[in-house]
Short mmCIF file of C-alpha atoms in Angstrom, two decimals:
data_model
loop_
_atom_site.label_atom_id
_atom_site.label_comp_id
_atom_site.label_asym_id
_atom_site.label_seq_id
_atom_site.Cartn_x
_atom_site.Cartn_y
_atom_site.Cartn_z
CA UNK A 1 -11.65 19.85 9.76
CA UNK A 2 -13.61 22.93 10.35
CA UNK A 3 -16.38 22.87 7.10
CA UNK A 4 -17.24 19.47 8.01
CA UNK A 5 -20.21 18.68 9.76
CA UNK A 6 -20.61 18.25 13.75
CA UNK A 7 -22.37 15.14 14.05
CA UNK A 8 -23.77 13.92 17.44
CA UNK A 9 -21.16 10.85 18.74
CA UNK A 10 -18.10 9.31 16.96
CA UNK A 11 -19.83 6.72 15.56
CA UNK A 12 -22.53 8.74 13.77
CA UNK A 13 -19.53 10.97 12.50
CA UNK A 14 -17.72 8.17 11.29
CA UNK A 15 -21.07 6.83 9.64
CA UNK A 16 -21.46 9.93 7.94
CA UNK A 17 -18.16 10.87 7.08
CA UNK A 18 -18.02 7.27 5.31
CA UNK A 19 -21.59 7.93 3.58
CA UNK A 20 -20.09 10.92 1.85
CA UNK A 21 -16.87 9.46 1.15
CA UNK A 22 -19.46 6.77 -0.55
CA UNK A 23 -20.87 9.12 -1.90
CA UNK A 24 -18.25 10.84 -4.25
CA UNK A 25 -17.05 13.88 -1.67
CA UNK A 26 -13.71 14.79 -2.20
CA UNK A 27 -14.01 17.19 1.12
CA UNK A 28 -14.94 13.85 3.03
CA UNK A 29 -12.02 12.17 1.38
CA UNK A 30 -9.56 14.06 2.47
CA UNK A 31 -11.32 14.98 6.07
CA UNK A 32 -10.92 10.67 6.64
CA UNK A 33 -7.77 10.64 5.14
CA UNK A 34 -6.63 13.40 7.48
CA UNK A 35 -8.09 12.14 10.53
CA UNK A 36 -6.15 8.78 10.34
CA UNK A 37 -3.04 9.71 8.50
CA UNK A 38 -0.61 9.85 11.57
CA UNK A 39 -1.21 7.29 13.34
CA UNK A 40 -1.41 4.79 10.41
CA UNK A 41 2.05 6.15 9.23
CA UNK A 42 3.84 6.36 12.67
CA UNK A 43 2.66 2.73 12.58
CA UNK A 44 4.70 2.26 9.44
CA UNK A 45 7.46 4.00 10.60
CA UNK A 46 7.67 2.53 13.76
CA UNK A 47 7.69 -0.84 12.14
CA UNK A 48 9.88 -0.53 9.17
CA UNK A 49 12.15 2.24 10.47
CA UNK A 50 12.26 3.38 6.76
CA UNK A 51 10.19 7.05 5.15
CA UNK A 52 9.85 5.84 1.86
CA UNK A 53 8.27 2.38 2.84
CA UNK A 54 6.40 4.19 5.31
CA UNK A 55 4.70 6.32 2.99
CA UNK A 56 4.24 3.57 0.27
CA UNK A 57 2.68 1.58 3.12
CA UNK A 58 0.91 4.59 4.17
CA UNK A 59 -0.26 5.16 0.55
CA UNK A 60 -1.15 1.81 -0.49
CA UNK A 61 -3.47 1.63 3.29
CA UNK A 62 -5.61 4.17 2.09
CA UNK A 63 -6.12 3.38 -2.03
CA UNK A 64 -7.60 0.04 -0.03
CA UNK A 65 -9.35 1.93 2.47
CA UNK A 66 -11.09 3.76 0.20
CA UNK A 67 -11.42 1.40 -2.68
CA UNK A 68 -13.10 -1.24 0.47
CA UNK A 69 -14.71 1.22 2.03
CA UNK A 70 -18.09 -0.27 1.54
CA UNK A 71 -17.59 -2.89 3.33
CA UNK A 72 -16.86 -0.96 6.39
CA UNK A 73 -19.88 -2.35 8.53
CA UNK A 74 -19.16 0.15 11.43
CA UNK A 75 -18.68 -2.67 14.02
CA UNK A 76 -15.34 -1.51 15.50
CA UNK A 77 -14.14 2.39 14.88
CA UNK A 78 -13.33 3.44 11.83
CA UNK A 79 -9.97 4.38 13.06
CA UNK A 80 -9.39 0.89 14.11
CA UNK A 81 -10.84 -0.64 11.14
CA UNK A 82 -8.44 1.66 8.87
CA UNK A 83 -5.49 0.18 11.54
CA UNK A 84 -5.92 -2.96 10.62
CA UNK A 85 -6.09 -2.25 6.99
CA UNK A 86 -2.41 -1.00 7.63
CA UNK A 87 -1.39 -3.76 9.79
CA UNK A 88 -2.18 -5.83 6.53
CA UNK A 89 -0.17 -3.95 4.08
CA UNK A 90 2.66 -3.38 6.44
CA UNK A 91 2.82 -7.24 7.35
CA UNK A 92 2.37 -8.09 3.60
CA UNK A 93 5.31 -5.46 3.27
CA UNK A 94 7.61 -6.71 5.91
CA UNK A 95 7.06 -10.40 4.01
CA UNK A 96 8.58 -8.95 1.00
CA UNK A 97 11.64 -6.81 2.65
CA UNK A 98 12.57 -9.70 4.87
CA UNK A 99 13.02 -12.28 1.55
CA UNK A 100 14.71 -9.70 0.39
CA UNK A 101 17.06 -8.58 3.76
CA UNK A 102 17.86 -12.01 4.14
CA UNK A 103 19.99 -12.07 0.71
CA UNK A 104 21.74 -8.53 1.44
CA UNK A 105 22.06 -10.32 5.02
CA UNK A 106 24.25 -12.81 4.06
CA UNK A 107 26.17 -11.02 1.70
CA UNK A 108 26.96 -8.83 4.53
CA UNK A 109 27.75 -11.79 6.72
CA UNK A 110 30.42 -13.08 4.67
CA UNK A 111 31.98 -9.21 4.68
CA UNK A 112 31.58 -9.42 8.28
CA UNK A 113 33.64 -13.04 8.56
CA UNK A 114 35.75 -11.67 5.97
CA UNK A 115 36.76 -8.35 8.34
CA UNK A 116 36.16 -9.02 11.69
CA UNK A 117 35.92 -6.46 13.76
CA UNK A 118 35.72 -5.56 17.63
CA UNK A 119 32.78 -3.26 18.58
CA UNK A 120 31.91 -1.13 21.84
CA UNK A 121 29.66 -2.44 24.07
CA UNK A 122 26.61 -1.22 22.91
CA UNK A 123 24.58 1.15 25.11
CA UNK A 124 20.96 0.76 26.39
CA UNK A 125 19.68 2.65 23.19
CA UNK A 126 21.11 0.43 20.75
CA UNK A 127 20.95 -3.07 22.54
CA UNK A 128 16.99 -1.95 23.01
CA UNK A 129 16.81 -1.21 19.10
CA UNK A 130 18.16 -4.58 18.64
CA UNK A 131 15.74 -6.58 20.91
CA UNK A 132 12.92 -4.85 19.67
CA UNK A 133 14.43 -5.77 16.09
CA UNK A 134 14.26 -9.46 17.05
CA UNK A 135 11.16 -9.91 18.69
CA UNK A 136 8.84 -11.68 17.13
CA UNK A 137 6.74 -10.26 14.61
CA UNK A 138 3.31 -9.93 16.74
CA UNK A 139 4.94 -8.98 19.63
CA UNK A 140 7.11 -6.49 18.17
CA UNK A 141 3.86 -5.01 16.63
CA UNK A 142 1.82 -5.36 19.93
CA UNK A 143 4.66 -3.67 21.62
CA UNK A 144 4.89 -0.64 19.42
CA UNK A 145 1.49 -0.28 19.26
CA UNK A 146 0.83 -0.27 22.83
CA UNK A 147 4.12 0.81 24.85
CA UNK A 148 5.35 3.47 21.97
CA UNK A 149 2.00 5.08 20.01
CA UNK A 150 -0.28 4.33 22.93
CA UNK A 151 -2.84 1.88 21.59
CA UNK A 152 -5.36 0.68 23.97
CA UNK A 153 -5.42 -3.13 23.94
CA UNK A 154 -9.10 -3.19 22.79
CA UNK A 155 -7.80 -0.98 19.95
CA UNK A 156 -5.34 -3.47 19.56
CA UNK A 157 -7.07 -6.44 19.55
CA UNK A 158 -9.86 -4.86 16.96
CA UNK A 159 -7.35 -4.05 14.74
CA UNK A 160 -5.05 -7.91 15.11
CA UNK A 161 -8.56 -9.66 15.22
CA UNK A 162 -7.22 -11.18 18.57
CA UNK A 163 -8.72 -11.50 22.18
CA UNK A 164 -7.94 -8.40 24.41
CA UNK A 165 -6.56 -10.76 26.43
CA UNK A 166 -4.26 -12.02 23.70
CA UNK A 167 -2.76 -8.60 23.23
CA UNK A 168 -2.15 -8.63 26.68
CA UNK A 169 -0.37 -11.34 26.87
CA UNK A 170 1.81 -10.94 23.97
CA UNK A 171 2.35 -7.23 25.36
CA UNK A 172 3.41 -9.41 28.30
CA UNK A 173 5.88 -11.38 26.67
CA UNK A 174 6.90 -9.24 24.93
CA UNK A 175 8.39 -6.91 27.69
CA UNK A 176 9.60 -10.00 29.17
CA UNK A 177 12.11 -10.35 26.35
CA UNK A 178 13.19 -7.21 26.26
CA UNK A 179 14.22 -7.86 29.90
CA UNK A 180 16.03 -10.57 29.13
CA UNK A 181 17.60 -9.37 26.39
CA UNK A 182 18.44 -6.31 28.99
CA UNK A 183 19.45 -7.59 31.82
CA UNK A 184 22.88 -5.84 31.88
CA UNK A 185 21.59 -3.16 32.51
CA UNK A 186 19.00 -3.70 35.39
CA UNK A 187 22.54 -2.76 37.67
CA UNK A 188 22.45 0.68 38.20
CA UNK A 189 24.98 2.82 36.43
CA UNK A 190 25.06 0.76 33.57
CA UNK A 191 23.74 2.93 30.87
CA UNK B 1 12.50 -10.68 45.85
CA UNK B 2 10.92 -6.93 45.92
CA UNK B 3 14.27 -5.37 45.04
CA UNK B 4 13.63 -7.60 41.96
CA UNK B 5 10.45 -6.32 40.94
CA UNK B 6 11.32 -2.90 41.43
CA UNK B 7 14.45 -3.26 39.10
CA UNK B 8 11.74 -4.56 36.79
CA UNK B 9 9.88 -2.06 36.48
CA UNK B 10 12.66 0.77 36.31
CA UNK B 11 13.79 -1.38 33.43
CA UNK B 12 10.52 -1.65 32.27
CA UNK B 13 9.91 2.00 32.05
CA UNK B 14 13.47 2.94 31.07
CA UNK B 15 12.52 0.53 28.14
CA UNK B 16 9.11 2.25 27.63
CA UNK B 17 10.74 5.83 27.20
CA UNK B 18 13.85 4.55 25.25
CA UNK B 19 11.64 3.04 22.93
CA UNK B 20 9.74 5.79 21.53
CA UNK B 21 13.16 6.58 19.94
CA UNK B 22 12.74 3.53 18.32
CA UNK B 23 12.28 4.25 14.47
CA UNK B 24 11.35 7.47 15.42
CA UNK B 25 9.29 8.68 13.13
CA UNK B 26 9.33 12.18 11.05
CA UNK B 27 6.86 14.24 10.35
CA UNK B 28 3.81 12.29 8.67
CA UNK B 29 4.49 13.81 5.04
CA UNK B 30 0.40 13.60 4.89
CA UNK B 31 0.31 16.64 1.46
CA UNK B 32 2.76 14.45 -0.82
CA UNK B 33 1.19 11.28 0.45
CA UNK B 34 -2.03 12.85 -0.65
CA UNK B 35 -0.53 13.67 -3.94
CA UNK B 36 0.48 10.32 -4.85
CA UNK B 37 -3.02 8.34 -3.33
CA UNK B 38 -4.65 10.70 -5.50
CA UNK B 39 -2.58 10.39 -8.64
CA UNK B 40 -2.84 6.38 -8.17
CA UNK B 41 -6.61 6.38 -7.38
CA UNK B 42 -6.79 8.66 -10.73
CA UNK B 43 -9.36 10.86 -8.28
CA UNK B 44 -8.89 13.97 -9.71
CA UNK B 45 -11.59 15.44 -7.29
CA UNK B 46 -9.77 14.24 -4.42
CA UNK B 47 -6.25 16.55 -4.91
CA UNK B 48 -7.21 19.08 -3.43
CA UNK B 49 -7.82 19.80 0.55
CA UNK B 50 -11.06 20.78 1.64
CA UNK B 51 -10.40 24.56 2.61
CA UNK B 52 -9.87 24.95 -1.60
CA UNK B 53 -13.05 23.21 -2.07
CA UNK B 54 -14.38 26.36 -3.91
CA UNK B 55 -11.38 25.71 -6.48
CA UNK B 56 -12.02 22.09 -6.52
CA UNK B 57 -15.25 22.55 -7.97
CA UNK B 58 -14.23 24.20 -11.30
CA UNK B 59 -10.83 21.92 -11.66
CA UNK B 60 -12.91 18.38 -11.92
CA UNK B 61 -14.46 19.71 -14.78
CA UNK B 62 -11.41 20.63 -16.50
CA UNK B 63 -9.74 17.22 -15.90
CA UNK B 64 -13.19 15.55 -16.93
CA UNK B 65 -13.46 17.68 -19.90
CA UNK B 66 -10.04 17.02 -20.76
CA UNK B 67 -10.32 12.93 -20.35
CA UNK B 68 -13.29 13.60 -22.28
CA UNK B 69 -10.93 14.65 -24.80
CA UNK B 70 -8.92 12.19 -24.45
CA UNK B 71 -11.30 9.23 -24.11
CA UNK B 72 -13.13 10.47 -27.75
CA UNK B 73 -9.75 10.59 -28.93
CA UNK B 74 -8.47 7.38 -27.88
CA UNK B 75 -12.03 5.66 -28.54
CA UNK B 76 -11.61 7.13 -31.91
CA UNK B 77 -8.26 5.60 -32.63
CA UNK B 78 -9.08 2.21 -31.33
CA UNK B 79 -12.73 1.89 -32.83
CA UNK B 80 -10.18 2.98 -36.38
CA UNK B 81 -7.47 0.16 -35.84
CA UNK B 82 -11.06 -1.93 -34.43
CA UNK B 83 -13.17 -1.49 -37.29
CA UNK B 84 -9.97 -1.84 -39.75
CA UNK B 85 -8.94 -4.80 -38.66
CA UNK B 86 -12.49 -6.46 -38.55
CA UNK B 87 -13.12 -5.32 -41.97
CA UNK B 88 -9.92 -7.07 -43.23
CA UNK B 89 -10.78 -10.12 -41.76
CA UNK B 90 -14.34 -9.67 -42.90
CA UNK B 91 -17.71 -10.22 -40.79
CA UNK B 92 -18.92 -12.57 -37.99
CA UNK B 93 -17.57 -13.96 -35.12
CA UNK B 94 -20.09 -12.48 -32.75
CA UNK B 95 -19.90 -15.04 -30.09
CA UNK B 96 -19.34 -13.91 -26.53
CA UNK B 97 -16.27 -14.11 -24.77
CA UNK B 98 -16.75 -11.55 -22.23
CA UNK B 99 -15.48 -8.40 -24.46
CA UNK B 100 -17.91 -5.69 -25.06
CA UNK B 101 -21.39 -7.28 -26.14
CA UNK B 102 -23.56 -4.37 -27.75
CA UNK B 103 -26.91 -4.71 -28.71
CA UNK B 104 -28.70 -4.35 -32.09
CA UNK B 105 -27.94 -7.50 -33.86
CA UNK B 106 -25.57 -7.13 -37.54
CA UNK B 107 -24.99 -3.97 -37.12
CA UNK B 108 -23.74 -3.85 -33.80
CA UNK B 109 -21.59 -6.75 -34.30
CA UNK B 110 -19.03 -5.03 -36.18
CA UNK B 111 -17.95 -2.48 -33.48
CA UNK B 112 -18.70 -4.69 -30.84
CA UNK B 113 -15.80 -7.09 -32.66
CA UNK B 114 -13.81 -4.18 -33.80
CA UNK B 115 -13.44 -2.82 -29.68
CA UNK B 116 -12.71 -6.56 -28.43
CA UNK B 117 -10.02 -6.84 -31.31
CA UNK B 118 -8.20 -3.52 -29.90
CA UNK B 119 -9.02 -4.52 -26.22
CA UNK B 120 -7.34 -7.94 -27.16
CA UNK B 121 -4.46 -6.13 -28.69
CA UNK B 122 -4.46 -3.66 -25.63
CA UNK B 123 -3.85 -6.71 -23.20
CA UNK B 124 -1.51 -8.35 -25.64
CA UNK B 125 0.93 -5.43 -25.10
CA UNK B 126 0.49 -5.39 -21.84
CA UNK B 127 1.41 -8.74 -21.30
CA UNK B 128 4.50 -8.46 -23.62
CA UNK B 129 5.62 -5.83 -21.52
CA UNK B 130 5.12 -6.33 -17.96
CA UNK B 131 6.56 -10.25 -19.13
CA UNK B 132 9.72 -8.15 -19.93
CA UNK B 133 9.51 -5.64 -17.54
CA UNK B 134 9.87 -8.83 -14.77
CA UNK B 135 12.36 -10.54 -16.21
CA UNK B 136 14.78 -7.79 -17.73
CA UNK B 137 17.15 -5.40 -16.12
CA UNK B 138 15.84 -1.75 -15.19
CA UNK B 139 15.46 0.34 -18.44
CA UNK B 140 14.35 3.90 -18.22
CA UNK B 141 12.69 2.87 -21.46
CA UNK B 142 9.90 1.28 -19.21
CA UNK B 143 8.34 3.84 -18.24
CA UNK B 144 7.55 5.48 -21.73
CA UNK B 145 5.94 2.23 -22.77
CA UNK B 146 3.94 2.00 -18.85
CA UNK B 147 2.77 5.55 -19.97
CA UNK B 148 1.66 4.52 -23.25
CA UNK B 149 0.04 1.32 -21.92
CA UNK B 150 -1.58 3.34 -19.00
CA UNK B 151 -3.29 5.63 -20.82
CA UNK B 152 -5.02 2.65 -23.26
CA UNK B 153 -5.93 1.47 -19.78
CA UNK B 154 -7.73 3.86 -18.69
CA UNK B 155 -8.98 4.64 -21.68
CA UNK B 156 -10.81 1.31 -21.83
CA UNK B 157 -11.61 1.05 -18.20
CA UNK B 158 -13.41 5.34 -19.21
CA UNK B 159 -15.03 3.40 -22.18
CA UNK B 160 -16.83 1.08 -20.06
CA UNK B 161 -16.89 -0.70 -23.14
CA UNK B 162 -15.70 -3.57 -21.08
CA UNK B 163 -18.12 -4.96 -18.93
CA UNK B 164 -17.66 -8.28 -17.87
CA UNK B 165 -16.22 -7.91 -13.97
CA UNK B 166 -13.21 -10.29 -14.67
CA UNK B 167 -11.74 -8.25 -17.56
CA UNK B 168 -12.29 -4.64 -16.09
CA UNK B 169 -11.03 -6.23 -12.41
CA UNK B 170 -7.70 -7.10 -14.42
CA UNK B 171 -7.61 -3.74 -16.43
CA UNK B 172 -7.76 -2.25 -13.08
CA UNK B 173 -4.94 -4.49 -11.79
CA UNK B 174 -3.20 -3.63 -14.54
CA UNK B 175 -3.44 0.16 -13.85
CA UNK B 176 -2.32 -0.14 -10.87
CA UNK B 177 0.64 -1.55 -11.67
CA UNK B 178 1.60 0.46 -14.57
CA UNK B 179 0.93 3.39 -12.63
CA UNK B 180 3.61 2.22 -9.88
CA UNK B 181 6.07 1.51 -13.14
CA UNK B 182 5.57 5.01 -14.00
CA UNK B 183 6.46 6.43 -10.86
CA UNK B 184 9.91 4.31 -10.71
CA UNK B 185 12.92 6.67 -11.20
CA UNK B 186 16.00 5.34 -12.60
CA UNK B 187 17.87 6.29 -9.12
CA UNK B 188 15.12 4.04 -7.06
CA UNK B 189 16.20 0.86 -5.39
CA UNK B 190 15.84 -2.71 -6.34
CA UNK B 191 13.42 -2.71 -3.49
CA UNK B 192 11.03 -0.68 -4.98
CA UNK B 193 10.82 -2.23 -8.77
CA UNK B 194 10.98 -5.85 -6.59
CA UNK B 195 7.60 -4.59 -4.78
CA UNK B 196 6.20 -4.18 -8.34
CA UNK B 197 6.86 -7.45 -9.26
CA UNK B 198 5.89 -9.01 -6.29
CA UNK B 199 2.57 -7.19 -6.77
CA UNK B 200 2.05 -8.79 -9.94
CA UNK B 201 2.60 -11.73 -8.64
CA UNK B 202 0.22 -11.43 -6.19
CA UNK B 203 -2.41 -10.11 -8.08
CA UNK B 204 -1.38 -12.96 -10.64
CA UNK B 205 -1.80 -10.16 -13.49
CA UNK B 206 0.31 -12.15 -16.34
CA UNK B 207 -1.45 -15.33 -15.85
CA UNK B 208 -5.16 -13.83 -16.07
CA UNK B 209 -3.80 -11.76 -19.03
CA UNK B 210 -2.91 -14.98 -20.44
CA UNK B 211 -5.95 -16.22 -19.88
CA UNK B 212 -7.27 -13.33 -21.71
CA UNK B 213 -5.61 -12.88 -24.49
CA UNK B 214 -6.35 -15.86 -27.37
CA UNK B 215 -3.08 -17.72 -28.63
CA UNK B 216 -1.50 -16.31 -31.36
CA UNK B 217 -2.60 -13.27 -33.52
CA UNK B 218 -5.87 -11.39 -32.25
CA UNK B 219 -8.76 -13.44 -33.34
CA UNK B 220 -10.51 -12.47 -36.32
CA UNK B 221 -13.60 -13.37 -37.70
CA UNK B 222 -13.56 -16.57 -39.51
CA UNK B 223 -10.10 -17.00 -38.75
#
């Protein structure tokens, strides 16, 4: 954002960018809005795998954001703090699709026993989608974050309230099942 | 044992670039986004991006002139169906229950009862419908109502005639919520009117309406 001010380290411009948000600045509102947009939606996205709850999740980050902004105490980034304001909404989010997946899941289940079907064996791309799919929440989200939009793991770990070390090991585990759930393919020229 | 490792890792990164087709995302859609944070934060100021700061500057003042409008409007109306109904029930009745408490003794009491009458009314509605909106089918019909509703809302919550943190916490619930029933579109998914509900759950918005609103009628004075 060109107009805005050049402050001296990313902390004091995150400390004064907040001050003028505080403070009733539209310019600032947009400026921190703008700085943290994209990663908190490609979060979304990357967890949901749907635009419209991505940008409700997306919207409904940043109406808290701003309307808790005070109590940002500028102990971890304001980046990461905003991150784990998403990862809040977006788990609070997934809560509510997956009651409500699991009902259109077993409607489709009795179509499926209804009209079986034989299906190609899936290739690398899909069987990966699926794995990811069925990790575990935490994992799935410590994956993404770390493997796919390039979170460090301290970012990570600010943002999950976890131990860098946790992140690391759910990273860990993570991977692991997806290597499991892989293995066909670890002989070459299976694709 | 090393040929094992090694086919780890290829999977490993085959994985790691795969992946980041994974929900791929689009473009981050960060103006309409914008556009809708604004419109739910009611942040007039905040519609704009900085580089039309210049315009920004004149365009608050229009909107605030024109709530102004709209807030001596609506504070007209509801101090008139206020003051009516206090008068028909007669005087008194000046205890506090958290509604607007203004100062000067008799003569204050009258408006003071008059405003937590119409607030009382205001949540009454509001209860009414979102208890309908939750438990009936979709109804484009909603939204005209939401829209009516919202702008008592923030019509109060502009007043600040309300000052007790419980009641303007749940008028602000309240707006929120109405605003998201205002932006559902008959086309929209179950999905999205099933966040909405679950919202009010969360928030527990009937209940503290409930709370808030007296049994029965609006209470009058010596009623």
């Amino acid at each position: 954002m060109g107009g805005l001010a050049i402050a001296s380290s990313p902390a004091a411009e995150s400390a004064s960018l907040v001050g003028r948000v505080l403070g009733g600045d539209p310019a600032a509102e947009r400026a921190l809005y703008d700085a943290n947009v994209n990663r908190v939606y490609r979060l979304a996205h990357r967890m949901i795998g749907d635009s419209d709850l991505a940008e409700e999740y997306t919207q409904e980050t940043f109406i808290r954001v701003f309307d808790k902004l005070g109590d940002f105490r500028g102990d971890a980034a304001l980046s990461t703090w905003i991150t784990s304001v998403a990862i809040s909404v977006i788990y609070n989010g997934m809560r509510k699709l997956k009651r409500q997946r699991e009902r259109e899941r077993s409607l489709d289940d009795a179509q499926a026993m209804a009209a079986p079907r034989r299906e190609a064996e899936p290739d690398l791309k899909t069987r990966l989608a699926t794995a990811i799919d069925r990790l575990p929440e935490g994992y799935r989200m410590v994956f993404l974050m770390h493997d796919v939009e390039g979170f460090t793991h301290e970012e990570i770990a600010e943002s999950l309230g976890v131990q860098e070390g946790t992140s690391k090991a759910q990273l860990s585990r993570a991977r692991a099942r997806l290597r499991t759930a892989l293995a066909d393919f670890r002989r070459p020229g299976h694709e | 044992m090393n040929d094992a490792r090694r086919e780890e890792h290829e999977l490993d990164d085959r994985v790691r670039a795969l992946a980041r087709q994974y929900h791929q995302p689009p473009e981050t859609p960060r103006d309409a986004m914008w556009a809708r944070i604004a419109a739910r934060r009611g942040g007039a100021e905040s519609l704009r991006p900085p580089a039309e700061t210049a315009e920004v500057r004149v365009l608050p003042l229009r909107r605030r002139a024109m709530r102004m409008m709209a807030w001596v409007t609506g504070v007209a109306a509801t101090l008139a169906v206020g003051i009516g109904i206090g008068r028909l029930s007669g005087a008194g009745g000046g205890e506090s229950t958290g509604f607007p408490s203004l100062a000067g003794g008799a003569a204050a009491t009258e408006p003071s009862m008059a405003l937590q009458v119409a607030t009382s009314q205001h949540l009454s509605r509001a209860e009414a419908f979102l208890t309908g909106f939750r438990s009936q089918s979709p109804d484009s019909g909603f939204t005209g109502q939401a829209r009516d509703l919202l702008t008592s809302t923030r019509l109060l919550l502009d007043t600040r005639v309300v000052r007790d943190a419980r009641t303007q916490a749940l008028l602000q619930d309240l707006e929120l919520i109405l605003v998201q029933i205002v932006q559902l579109r008959p086309g929209d998914r179950p999905a999205e009117r099933e966040l909405i509900t679950d919202g009010l759950e969360q928030r527990q918005v009937l209940p503290r309406l409930r709370t808030e609103v007296p049994a029965g009628p609006p209470r009058a004075a010596g009623a």
